[in-house]
């Protein structure tokens, strides 16, 4: 029986690079793979782009309203028609942007269709709140694997801090892809994240005490 894998890490932990390496490993052995990502991830348009400059077009994208199991079945049948080979693996980038229903469908693909599913993504947003897709993957994936990266201080990075220009921000929409000008993200350890957010948290507490 195939399994659903969730490989997660803070931003810049090499998730896309690891996904592309996994695809290469399958194909080096003559096996067919399918690559997918949520359409909300406009970085690279319909491609997966790693920090190392490696890029590959996905086989399909999914919006929040799409049936990912149906999209997978359609692409799997295309591969069989065109090559005569079965699909050996489904690899999903930016899996945090999937809906909970779509993650449930990934589990069904692994169990019912007997195709391993490797999902890559981040656990939490810039406010340390879990993305719905990531939360569901943490709940139901057969195997969890953390991909590590380091904070600017040298400790292991855990959180994804949002910057607008040269300042950190800790309020706003959970997903902000190409919607806020000059927005970047930095992976921080817990200590550095708390240091950067200390002023905001203190102000929030003072406001509560004043009520």
PDB file of C-alpha atoms in Angstrom:
ATOM      1  CA  UNK A   1       0.000   0.000   0.000  1.00  0.00           C
ATOM      2  CA  UNK A   2       1.293   3.430  -0.960  1.00  0.00           C
ATOM      3  CA  UNK A   3       1.633   6.249   1.580  1.00  0.00           C
ATOM      4  CA  UNK A   4       1.014   9.966   1.922  1.00  0.00           C
ATOM      5  CA  UNK A   5       4.149  11.858   2.934  1.00  0.00           C
ATOM      6  CA  UNK A   6       4.352  15.413   4.246  1.00  0.00           C
ATOM      7  CA  UNK A   7       7.774  17.024   4.028  1.00  0.00           C
ATOM      8  CA  UNK A   8       7.680  20.422   5.679  1.00  0.00           C
ATOM      9  CA  UNK A   9      10.010  23.172   6.776  1.00  0.00           C
ATOM     10  CA  UNK A  10      10.351  26.907   7.203  1.00  0.00           C
ATOM     11  CA  UNK A  11      10.806  29.004   4.103  1.00  0.00           C
ATOM     12  CA  UNK A  12      14.153  28.561   2.354  1.00  0.00           C
ATOM     13  CA  UNK A  13      14.577  25.038   3.708  1.00  0.00           C
ATOM     14  CA  UNK A  14      14.919  23.618   0.211  1.00  0.00           C
ATOM     15  CA  UNK A  15      11.454  22.112  -0.173  1.00  0.00           C
ATOM     16  CA  UNK A  16      11.115  22.765  -3.907  1.00  0.00           C
ATOM     17  CA  UNK A  17      14.670  21.597  -4.501  1.00  0.00           C
ATOM     18  CA  UNK A  18      13.939  18.379  -2.605  1.00  0.00           C
ATOM     19  CA  UNK A  19      10.745  17.840  -4.623  1.00  0.00           C
ATOM     20  CA  UNK A  20      12.551  18.285  -7.935  1.00  0.00           C
ATOM     21  CA  UNK A  21      15.309  15.946  -6.755  1.00  0.00           C
ATOM     22  CA  UNK A  22      12.715  13.317  -5.833  1.00  0.00           C
ATOM     23  CA  UNK A  23      11.139  13.623  -9.291  1.00  0.00           C
ATOM     24  CA  UNK A  24      14.558  13.232 -10.890  1.00  0.00           C
ATOM     25  CA  UNK A  25      15.287  10.141  -8.798  1.00  0.00           C
ATOM     26  CA  UNK A  26      12.073   8.456  -9.952  1.00  0.00           C
ATOM     27  CA  UNK A  27      12.651   9.338 -13.597  1.00  0.00           C
ATOM     28  CA  UNK A  28      16.275   8.246 -13.498  1.00  0.00           C
ATOM     29  CA  UNK A  29      14.886   4.767 -12.823  1.00  0.00           C
ATOM     30  CA  UNK A  30      12.492   4.968 -15.751  1.00  0.00           C
ATOM     31  CA  UNK A  31       9.380   5.738 -13.674  1.00  0.00           C
ATOM     32  CA  UNK A  32       6.751   8.337 -14.496  1.00  0.00           C
ATOM     33  CA  UNK A  33       5.773  11.062 -12.040  1.00  0.00           C
ATOM     34  CA  UNK A  34       3.209  13.844 -11.952  1.00  0.00           C
ATOM     35  CA  UNK A  35       3.912  17.274 -10.472  1.00  0.00           C
ATOM     36  CA  UNK A  36       1.195  19.602  -9.178  1.00  0.00           C
ATOM     37  CA  UNK A  37       0.784  22.782  -7.176  1.00  0.00           C
ATOM     38  CA  UNK A  38      -2.037  25.101  -6.050  1.00  0.00           C
ATOM     39  CA  UNK A  39      -2.821  27.808  -8.592  1.00  0.00           C
ATOM     40  CA  UNK A  40      -2.725  30.462  -5.843  1.00  0.00           C
ATOM     41  CA  UNK A  41       1.063  30.087  -5.890  1.00  0.00           C
ATOM     42  CA  UNK A  42       1.858  32.419  -8.778  1.00  0.00           C
ATOM     43  CA  UNK A  43       5.603  32.286  -8.203  1.00  0.00           C
ATOM     44  CA  UNK A  44       6.957  30.727 -11.370  1.00  0.00           C
ATOM     45  CA  UNK A  45       3.469  30.773 -12.912  1.00  0.00           C
ATOM     46  CA  UNK A  46       2.890  27.088 -13.747  1.00  0.00           C
ATOM     47  CA  UNK A  47       6.398  26.013 -12.764  1.00  0.00           C
ATOM     48  CA  UNK A  48       8.121  24.872  -9.610  1.00  0.00           C
ATOM     49  CA  UNK A  49      11.215  27.007  -9.071  1.00  0.00           C
ATOM     50  CA  UNK A  50      13.906  26.171  -6.544  1.00  0.00           C
ATOM     51  CA  UNK A  51      16.270  28.659  -4.910  1.00  0.00           C
ATOM     52  CA  UNK A  52      19.111  26.970  -6.783  1.00  0.00           C
ATOM     53  CA  UNK A  53      17.597  28.068 -10.090  1.00  0.00           C
ATOM     54  CA  UNK A  54      16.209  24.681 -11.104  1.00  0.00           C
ATOM     55  CA  UNK A  55      12.775  24.981 -12.688  1.00  0.00           C
ATOM     56  CA  UNK A  56      10.165  22.565 -14.017  1.00  0.00           C
ATOM     57  CA  UNK A  57       6.636  23.010 -15.332  1.00  0.00           C
ATOM     58  CA  UNK A  58       3.958  21.186 -13.348  1.00  0.00           C
ATOM     59  CA  UNK A  59       1.560  18.747 -14.983  1.00  0.00           C
ATOM     60  CA  UNK A  60      -1.459  20.453 -13.442  1.00  0.00           C
ATOM     61  CA  UNK A  61      -2.475  23.176 -11.002  1.00  0.00           C
ATOM     62  CA  UNK A  62      -5.472  23.180  -8.672  1.00  0.00           C
ATOM     63  CA  UNK A  63      -7.602  26.019  -7.362  1.00  0.00           C
ATOM     64  CA  UNK A  64      -9.484  25.869  -4.075  1.00  0.00           C
ATOM     65  CA  UNK A  65     -12.610  24.718  -5.943  1.00  0.00           C
ATOM     66  CA  UNK A  66     -10.925  21.975  -7.973  1.00  0.00           C
ATOM     67  CA  UNK A  67     -11.226  18.255  -7.334  1.00  0.00           C
ATOM     68  CA  UNK A  68      -7.575  17.223  -7.021  1.00  0.00           C
ATOM     69  CA  UNK A  69      -8.423  13.519  -7.270  1.00  0.00           C
ATOM     70  CA  UNK A  70     -10.200  14.126 -10.584  1.00  0.00           C
ATOM     71  CA  UNK A  71      -7.316  16.248 -11.889  1.00  0.00           C
ATOM     72  CA  UNK A  72      -4.855  13.522 -10.904  1.00  0.00           C
ATOM     73  CA  UNK A  73      -6.948  10.801 -12.592  1.00  0.00           C
ATOM     74  CA  UNK A  74      -7.144  12.850 -15.791  1.00  0.00           C
ATOM     75  CA  UNK A  75      -3.376  13.363 -15.936  1.00  0.00           C
ATOM     76  CA  UNK A  76      -2.647   9.762 -14.941  1.00  0.00           C
ATOM     77  CA  UNK A  77      -4.828   8.502 -17.800  1.00  0.00           C
ATOM     78  CA  UNK A  78      -3.042  10.856 -20.203  1.00  0.00           C
ATOM     79  CA  UNK A  79       0.337   9.421 -19.199  1.00  0.00           C
ATOM     80  CA  UNK A  80      -0.936   5.870 -19.707  1.00  0.00           C
ATOM     81  CA  UNK A  81      -2.334   6.742 -23.150  1.00  0.00           C
ATOM     82  CA  UNK A  82       0.799   8.528 -24.288  1.00  0.00           C
ATOM     83  CA  UNK A  83       3.467   6.247 -22.821  1.00  0.00           C
ATOM     84  CA  UNK A  84       1.813   3.014 -21.762  1.00  0.00           C
ATOM     85  CA  UNK A  85       3.407   3.444 -18.321  1.00  0.00           C
ATOM     86  CA  UNK A  86       1.749   3.783 -14.947  1.00  0.00           C
ATOM     87  CA  UNK A  87       2.320   6.843 -12.754  1.00  0.00           C
ATOM     88  CA  UNK A  88       4.728   5.929  -9.944  1.00  0.00           C
ATOM     89  CA  UNK A  89       4.323   9.025  -7.772  1.00  0.00           C
ATOM     90  CA  UNK A  90       2.442  12.310  -7.335  1.00  0.00           C
ATOM     91  CA  UNK A  91       4.509  15.237  -6.033  1.00  0.00           C
ATOM     92  CA  UNK A  92       2.740  18.351  -4.732  1.00  0.00           C
ATOM     93  CA  UNK A  93       4.520  21.648  -4.050  1.00  0.00           C
ATOM     94  CA  UNK A  94       3.200  24.414  -1.746  1.00  0.00           C
ATOM     95  CA  UNK A  95       0.782  21.917  -0.197  1.00  0.00           C
ATOM     96  CA  UNK A  96      -0.090  24.348   2.621  1.00  0.00           C
ATOM     97  CA  UNK A  97      -2.399  26.117   0.152  1.00  0.00           C
ATOM     98  CA  UNK A  98      -4.557  23.036  -0.436  1.00  0.00           C
ATOM     99  CA  UNK A  99      -7.945  22.737   1.222  1.00  0.00           C
ATOM    100  CA  UNK A 100      -8.593  20.085   3.849  1.00  0.00           C
ATOM    101  CA  UNK A 101     -10.802  18.212   1.358  1.00  0.00           C
ATOM    102  CA  UNK A 102      -7.998  18.196  -1.203  1.00  0.00           C
ATOM    103  CA  UNK A 103      -5.595  16.783   1.381  1.00  0.00           C
ATOM    104  CA  UNK A 104      -8.122  14.050   2.167  1.00  0.00           C
ATOM    105  CA  UNK A 105      -8.154  13.272  -1.556  1.00  0.00           C
ATOM    106  CA  UNK A 106      -4.355  12.954  -1.526  1.00  0.00           C
ATOM    107  CA  UNK A 107      -4.749  10.245   1.098  1.00  0.00           C
ATOM    108  CA  UNK A 108      -7.322   8.481  -1.108  1.00  0.00           C
ATOM    109  CA  UNK A 109      -4.941   8.645  -4.073  1.00  0.00           C
ATOM    110  CA  UNK A 110      -2.287   6.928  -1.971  1.00  0.00           C
ATOM    111  CA  UNK A 111      -4.615   4.288  -0.524  1.00  0.00           C
ATOM    112  CA  UNK A 112      -7.171   3.615  -3.261  1.00  0.00           C
ATOM    113  CA  UNK A 113      -5.000   4.229  -6.342  1.00  0.00           C
ATOM    114  CA  UNK A 114      -1.883   2.860  -4.636  1.00  0.00           C
ATOM    115  CA  UNK A 115       0.238   5.815  -5.796  1.00  0.00           C
ATOM    116  CA  UNK A 116       2.663   7.405  -3.306  1.00  0.00           C
ATOM    117  CA  UNK A 117       1.962  11.100  -2.721  1.00  0.00           C
ATOM    118  CA  UNK A 118       4.800  13.389  -1.617  1.00  0.00           C
ATOM    119  CA  UNK A 119       3.482  16.751  -0.401  1.00  0.00           C
ATOM    120  CA  UNK A 120       5.883  19.603   0.366  1.00  0.00           C
ATOM    121  CA  UNK A 121       5.012  22.794   2.231  1.00  0.00           C
ATOM    122  CA  UNK A 122       5.332  25.024   5.271  1.00  0.00           C
ATOM    123  CA  UNK A 123       3.422  24.414   8.503  1.00  0.00           C
ATOM    124  CA  UNK A 124       2.541  27.898   9.677  1.00  0.00           C
ATOM    125  CA  UNK A 125       2.049  31.429   8.388  1.00  0.00           C
ATOM    126  CA  UNK A 126       3.822  34.617   9.487  1.00  0.00           C
ATOM    127  CA  UNK A 127       1.670  34.696  12.640  1.00  0.00           C
ATOM    128  CA  UNK A 128       2.614  31.080  13.541  1.00  0.00           C
ATOM    129  CA  UNK A 129      -0.911  29.875  12.663  1.00  0.00           C
ATOM    130  CA  UNK A 130      -1.176  26.593  10.769  1.00  0.00           C
ATOM    131  CA  UNK A 131      -2.350  26.673   7.166  1.00  0.00           C
ATOM    132  CA  UNK A 132      -5.471  24.484   6.726  1.00  0.00           C
ATOM    133  CA  UNK A 133      -3.717  22.196   4.244  1.00  0.00           C
ATOM    134  CA  UNK A 134      -0.685  21.751   6.467  1.00  0.00           C
ATOM    135  CA  UNK A 135      -2.789  21.128   9.551  1.00  0.00           C
ATOM    136  CA  UNK A 136      -4.682  18.359   7.773  1.00  0.00           C
ATOM    137  CA  UNK A 137      -1.467  16.832   6.449  1.00  0.00           C
ATOM    138  CA  UNK A 138      -0.035  16.771   9.961  1.00  0.00           C
ATOM    139  CA  UNK A 139      -3.174  14.959  11.062  1.00  0.00           C
ATOM    140  CA  UNK A 140      -3.388  12.248   8.408  1.00  0.00           C
ATOM    141  CA  UNK A 141      -0.057  11.789   6.581  1.00  0.00           C
ATOM    142  CA  UNK A 142       1.579   8.413   7.065  1.00  0.00           C
ATOM    143  CA  UNK A 143       5.036   9.960   7.302  1.00  0.00           C
ATOM    144  CA  UNK A 144       6.176  13.414   8.467  1.00  0.00           C
ATOM    145  CA  UNK A 145       9.641  14.697   7.620  1.00  0.00           C
ATOM    146  CA  UNK A 146      11.077  18.062   8.637  1.00  0.00           C
ATOM    147  CA  UNK A 147      13.392  19.838   6.203  1.00  0.00           C
ATOM    148  CA  UNK A 148      15.640  22.103   8.223  1.00  0.00           C
ATOM    149  CA  UNK A 149      17.109  25.533   7.632  1.00  0.00           C
ATOM    150  CA  UNK A 150      18.847  28.029   9.908  1.00  0.00           C
ATOM    151  CA  UNK A 151      17.954  31.416  11.330  1.00  0.00           C
ATOM    152  CA  UNK A 152      20.226  34.435  10.896  1.00  0.00           C
ATOM    153  CA  UNK A 153      21.555  33.713  14.414  1.00  0.00           C
ATOM    154  CA  UNK A 154      22.549  30.163  13.508  1.00  0.00           C
ATOM    155  CA  UNK A 155      19.759  28.344  15.361  1.00  0.00           C
ATOM    156  CA  UNK A 156      17.235  26.137  13.597  1.00  0.00           C
ATOM    157  CA  UNK A 157      14.552  28.281  11.968  1.00  0.00           C
ATOM    158  CA  UNK A 158      10.957  27.433  12.886  1.00  0.00           C
ATOM    159  CA  UNK A 159       8.837  30.419  11.858  1.00  0.00           C
ATOM    160  CA  UNK A 160       8.235  32.477   8.730  1.00  0.00           C
ATOM    161  CA  UNK A 161       8.297  36.211   9.443  1.00  0.00           C
ATOM    162  CA  UNK A 162       6.800  38.679   6.967  1.00  0.00           C
ATOM    163  CA  UNK A 163       8.615  41.884   6.066  1.00  0.00           C
ATOM    164  CA  UNK A 164       7.295  44.879   4.199  1.00  0.00           C
ATOM    165  CA  UNK A 165      10.321  46.862   3.158  1.00  0.00           C
ATOM    166  CA  UNK A 166      12.730  46.837   6.082  1.00  0.00           C
ATOM    167  CA  UNK A 167      10.201  46.191   8.870  1.00  0.00           C
ATOM    168  CA  UNK A 168       8.551  43.031  10.161  1.00  0.00           C
ATOM    169  CA  UNK A 169       4.760  42.902  10.272  1.00  0.00           C
ATOM    170  CA  UNK A 170       2.610  40.573  12.353  1.00  0.00           C
ATOM    171  CA  UNK A 171      -0.908  41.361  11.128  1.00  0.00           C
ATOM    172  CA  UNK A 172      -2.630  40.883   7.800  1.00  0.00           C
ATOM    173  CA  UNK A 173      -4.047  38.229   5.527  1.00  0.00           C
ATOM    174  CA  UNK A 174      -2.687  34.718   5.876  1.00  0.00           C
ATOM    175  CA  UNK A 175      -1.949  34.482   2.144  1.00  0.00           C
ATOM    176  CA  UNK A 176      -0.358  37.502   0.481  1.00  0.00           C
ATOM    177  CA  UNK A 177       1.249  36.456  -2.786  1.00  0.00           C
ATOM    178  CA  UNK A 178       2.024  39.421  -5.028  1.00  0.00           C
ATOM    179  CA  UNK A 179      -0.691  41.464  -3.283  1.00  0.00           C
ATOM    180  CA  UNK A 180       1.466  43.642  -1.014  1.00  0.00           C
ATOM    181  CA  UNK A 181       4.287  45.606  -2.590  1.00  0.00           C
ATOM    182  CA  UNK A 182       7.850  44.985  -1.359  1.00  0.00           C
ATOM    183  CA  UNK A 183       6.845  41.951   0.727  1.00  0.00           C
ATOM    184  CA  UNK A 184       9.476  39.361   1.615  1.00  0.00           C
ATOM    185  CA  UNK A 185       9.795  36.600   4.193  1.00  0.00           C
ATOM    186  CA  UNK A 186      12.567  35.571   6.550  1.00  0.00           C
ATOM    187  CA  UNK A 187      12.908  32.261   8.381  1.00  0.00           C
ATOM    188  CA  UNK A 188      13.546  32.854  12.091  1.00  0.00           C
ATOM    189  CA  UNK A 189      14.128  30.727  15.165  1.00  0.00           C
ATOM    190  CA  UNK A 190      11.654  31.078  18.019  1.00  0.00           C
ATOM    191  CA  UNK A 191      13.912  33.466  19.967  1.00  0.00           C
ATOM    192  CA  UNK A 192      14.465  35.854  17.057  1.00  0.00           C
ATOM    193  CA  UNK A 193      10.784  35.745  16.124  1.00  0.00           C
ATOM    194  CA  UNK A 194       9.804  36.714  19.674  1.00  0.00           C
ATOM    195  CA  UNK A 195      12.418  39.483  19.714  1.00  0.00           C
ATOM    196  CA  UNK A 196      11.055  40.974  16.490  1.00  0.00           C
ATOM    197  CA  UNK A 197       7.435  40.696  17.632  1.00  0.00           C
ATOM    198  CA  UNK A 198       8.049  41.885  21.223  1.00  0.00           C
ATOM    199  CA  UNK A 199       6.939  45.472  20.641  1.00  0.00           C
ATOM    200  CA  UNK A 200       3.735  44.400  18.966  1.00  0.00           C
ATOM    201  CA  UNK A 201       2.926  41.851  21.656  1.00  0.00           C
ATOM    202  CA  UNK A 202       3.648  44.344  24.443  1.00  0.00           C
ATOM    203  CA  UNK A 203       1.376  46.911  22.837  1.00  0.00           C
ATOM    204  CA  UNK A 204      -1.381  44.338  22.491  1.00  0.00           C
ATOM    205  CA  UNK A 205      -1.108  43.359  26.170  1.00  0.00           C
ATOM    206  CA  UNK A 206      -1.154  47.002  27.292  1.00  0.00           C
ATOM    207  CA  UNK A 207      -4.300  47.540  25.250  1.00  0.00           C
ATOM    208  CA  UNK A 208      -5.957  44.556  26.943  1.00  0.00           C
ATOM    209  CA  UNK A 209      -4.995  45.744  30.434  1.00  0.00           C
ATOM    210  CA  UNK A 210      -6.371  49.205  29.707  1.00  0.00           C
ATOM    211  CA  UNK A 211      -9.846  47.856  28.869  1.00  0.00           C
TER     212      UNK A 211
END
